[in-house]
CSV table of C-alpha atoms in Angstrom, one decimal:
chain,number,residue,atom,x,y,z
A,645,MET,CA,0.0,0.0,0.0
A,646,ASP,CA,1.6,3.3,-1.0
A,647,ASN,CA,1.4,6.6,0.8
A,648,HIS,CA,-1.3,8.0,-1.5
A,649,GLU,CA,-3.6,5.0,-0.8
A,650,ILE,CA,-2.9,5.4,3.0
A,651,ALA,CA,-3.7,9.1,2.9
A,652,ARG,CA,-7.0,8.4,1.0
A,653,VAL,CA,-8.1,6.0,3.6
A,654,LEU,CA,-7.3,8.5,6.4
A,655,HIS,CA,-9.2,11.2,4.6
A,656,ASP,CA,-12.1,8.9,4.0
A,657,ILE,CA,-12.2,8.0,7.7
A,658,ALA,CA,-12.2,11.6,8.7
A,659,ASP,CA,-15.1,12.3,6.4
A,660,MET,CA,-17.1,9.2,7.5
A,661,LEU,CA,-16.6,10.2,11.1
A,662,GLU,CA,-17.9,13.7,10.4
A,663,ILE,CA,-20.8,12.4,8.2
A,664,SER,CA,-21.8,9.9,10.9
A,665,GLY,CA,-21.9,12.8,13.4
A,666,ASP,CA,-21.0,10.8,16.4
A,667,GLU,CA,-17.3,11.6,16.7
A,668,ASN,CA,-15.6,14.5,18.3
A,669,PHE,CA,-13.8,17.3,16.5
A,670,PHE,CA,-10.4,16.3,17.8
A,671,ARG,CA,-10.5,12.8,16.5
A,672,ILE,CA,-11.7,13.9,13.1
A,673,ARG,CA,-8.9,16.5,13.0
A,674,ALA,CA,-6.3,13.9,13.9
A,675,TYR,CA,-7.3,11.7,10.9
A,676,ARG,CA,-7.3,14.7,8.6
A,677,TYR,CA,-3.9,15.9,9.8
A,678,ALA,CA,-2.5,12.4,9.4
A,679,GLY,CA,-3.9,12.1,5.9
A,680,HIS,CA,-2.2,15.4,4.9
A,681,ALA,CA,1.0,14.4,6.6
A,682,VAL,CA,1.1,11.1,4.7
A,683,ASP,CA,0.3,12.8,1.4
A,684,ASP,CA,3.3,15.2,2.0
A,685,LEU,CA,5.8,12.5,2.8
A,686,THR,CA,8.5,11.7,0.2
A,687,GLN,CA,9.6,8.4,1.9
A,688,PRO,CA,7.2,5.4,1.8
A,689,LEU,CA,5.6,4.4,5.1
A,690,ALA,CA,5.6,0.7,4.1
A,691,GLY,CA,8.1,-1.2,6.2
A,692,LEU,CA,8.1,1.3,9.1
A,693,ASP,CA,7.1,0.1,12.6
A,694,GLU,CA,4.7,2.0,14.9
A,695,GLU,CA,7.4,4.1,16.6
A,696,GLN,CA,8.9,5.1,13.2
A,697,VAL,CA,5.4,6.1,11.9
A,698,ARG,CA,4.8,8.1,15.1
A,699,GLY,CA,8.1,9.9,14.7
A,700,THR,CA,7.7,10.5,11.0
A,701,LEU,CA,4.2,11.8,11.1
A,702,GLY,CA,4.1,13.4,14.6
A,703,ILE,CA,1.0,11.5,15.6
A,704,GLY,CA,-0.2,9.5,18.6
A,705,ALA,CA,0.4,5.9,19.3
A,706,ASP,CA,-3.2,4.8,18.7
A,707,LEU,CA,-3.4,6.3,15.2
A,708,ALA,CA,0.2,5.1,14.4
A,709,GLY,CA,-0.9,1.6,15.3
A,710,LYS,CA,-3.9,1.8,13.0
A,711,ILE,CA,-1.7,3.1,10.2
A,712,VAL,CA,0.7,0.2,10.7
A,713,GLU,CA,-2.3,-2.2,10.7
A,714,LEU,CA,-3.5,-0.7,7.4
A,715,ILE,CA,0.0,-1.0,5.9
A,716,GLY,CA,0.4,-4.6,7.1
A,717,THR,CA,-3.0,-6.0,6.3
A,718,GLY,CA,-4.5,-3.6,3.7
A,719,GLU,CA,-7.4,-3.0,6.1
A,720,MET,CA,-8.2,-1.1,9.3
A,721,ALA,CA,-10.9,-2.2,11.6
A,722,LEU,CA,-12.2,1.3,12.1
A,723,TYR,CA,-12.4,1.8,8.3
A,724,VAL,CA,-14.3,-1.4,7.8
A,725,GLU,CA,-16.8,-0.5,10.6
A,726,LEU,CA,-17.3,3.0,9.1
A,727,ARG,CA,-17.9,1.7,5.6
A,728,GLU,CA,-20.6,-0.5,7.0
A,729,ARG,CA,-22.3,2.4,8.9
A,730,VAL,CA,-22.0,5.2,6.2
A,731,PRO,CA,-23.8,4.5,2.9
A,732,PRO,CA,-21.4,4.6,0.0
A,733,GLY,CA,-23.6,7.0,-1.8
A,734,LEU,CA,-23.0,9.6,0.9
A,735,LEU,CA,-19.3,9.5,0.3
A,736,GLU,CA,-19.9,10.0,-3.4
A,737,LEU,CA,-21.7,13.2,-2.6
A,738,ARG,CA,-18.2,14.7,-1.7
A,739,GLN,CA,-17.7,15.0,-5.5
A,740,VAL,CA,-20.6,17.4,-5.7
A,741,SER,CA,-19.4,21.0,-5.7
A,742,GLY,CA,-20.2,22.8,-2.5
A,743,LEU,CA,-20.8,19.7,-0.4
A,744,GLY,CA,-18.4,18.7,2.4
A,745,PRO,CA,-18.9,16.3,5.2
A,746,LYS,CA,-20.9,18.7,7.4
A,747,ARG,CA,-23.4,19.5,4.6
A,748,ILE,CA,-23.7,15.9,3.6
A,749,ARG,CA,-24.5,15.0,7.2
A,750,GLN,CA,-27.1,17.7,7.2
A,751,LEU,CA,-28.6,16.4,4.0
A,752,ALA,CA,-28.7,12.8,5.3
A,753,GLN,CA,-30.2,13.8,8.6
A,754,ILE,CA,-32.8,16.3,7.5
A,755,ALA,CA,-33.8,15.2,4.0
A,756,ARG,CA,-32.8,11.5,4.2
A,757,ILE,CA,-30.6,11.9,1.1
A,758,THR,CA,-28.3,8.9,0.7
A,759,ASN,CA,-27.0,9.3,-2.9
A,760,ARG,CA,-26.8,11.5,-6.0
A,761,ASP,CA,-30.2,10.4,-7.3
A,762,ASP,CA,-31.8,11.4,-3.9
A,763,LEU,CA,-30.0,14.7,-4.1
A,764,ALA,CA,-31.1,15.4,-7.7
A,765,ARG,CA,-34.8,14.7,-6.7
A,766,ALA,CA,-34.5,16.9,-3.7
A,767,VAL,CA,-33.1,19.8,-5.8
A,768,GLU,CA,-35.8,19.3,-8.5
A,769,SER,CA,-38.6,19.2,-6.0
A,770,GLY,CA,-37.4,22.3,-4.2
A,771,ALA,CA,-36.9,20.4,-0.9
A,772,LEU,CA,-33.4,21.6,-0.5
A,773,ARG,CA,-34.6,25.2,-0.1
A,774,THR,CA,-36.3,24.2,3.2
A,775,ILE,CA,-32.9,23.3,4.7
A,776,ARG,CA,-30.9,26.2,6.3
A,777,GLY,CA,-28.0,27.2,4.1
A,778,PHE,CA,-29.4,25.7,0.9
A,779,GLY,CA,-30.8,28.5,-1.2
A,780,PRO,CA,-31.2,29.0,-4.9
A,781,LYS,CA,-27.5,29.6,-5.6
A,782,THR,CA,-26.5,26.5,-3.8
A,783,GLU,CA,-29.2,24.6,-5.7
A,784,GLN,CA,-27.9,25.8,-9.1
A,785,ARG,CA,-24.3,24.9,-8.1
A,786,ILE,CA,-25.4,21.4,-7.1
A,787,LEU,CA,-27.4,20.9,-10.3
A,788,ARG,CA,-24.5,22.0,-12.5
A,789,SER,CA,-22.1,19.7,-10.5
A,790,LEU,CA,-24.5,16.8,-10.8
A,791,GLU,CA,-24.8,17.3,-14.6
A,792,ARG,CA,-21.0,17.4,-15.0
A,793,LEU,CA,-20.7,14.2,-12.9
A,794,ARG,CA,-23.3,12.4,-15.1
A,795,GLU,CA,-21.4,13.5,-18.2
A,796,ARG,CA,-18.2,12.0,-16.9
A,797,GLY,CA,-20.0,8.7,-16.2
């Protein structure tokens, strides 16, 4: 597993923790920081032990252990658990312009949106306008972004 793949998993975990809404800010920030730190590394993490990962990234023992688990097995228990809890369609919504984890959580909780099709229907029906922070401009940006995503396939 290369650094880019490790960083992607760490960013996905941070987003899934935020989307699920039941984690604290500091834990989410730790995963985001680690993801950026891994992305910025020039040396590969593969082959490093937990202490070396801690020293290289400047992170805590728990997170370093999880990264070593990921490198060694290709999986991380927390990542597997979160993938089971967070619908894959919600993660795909990150590709929609203007939607980050907080807004995606808001859409899932308030409008029961779980994928791009749900989002498109909510925009077309005007249901998004009933959610705080989702006005006509946001609606138009989301529609344009959804159209571009459909064109790409």
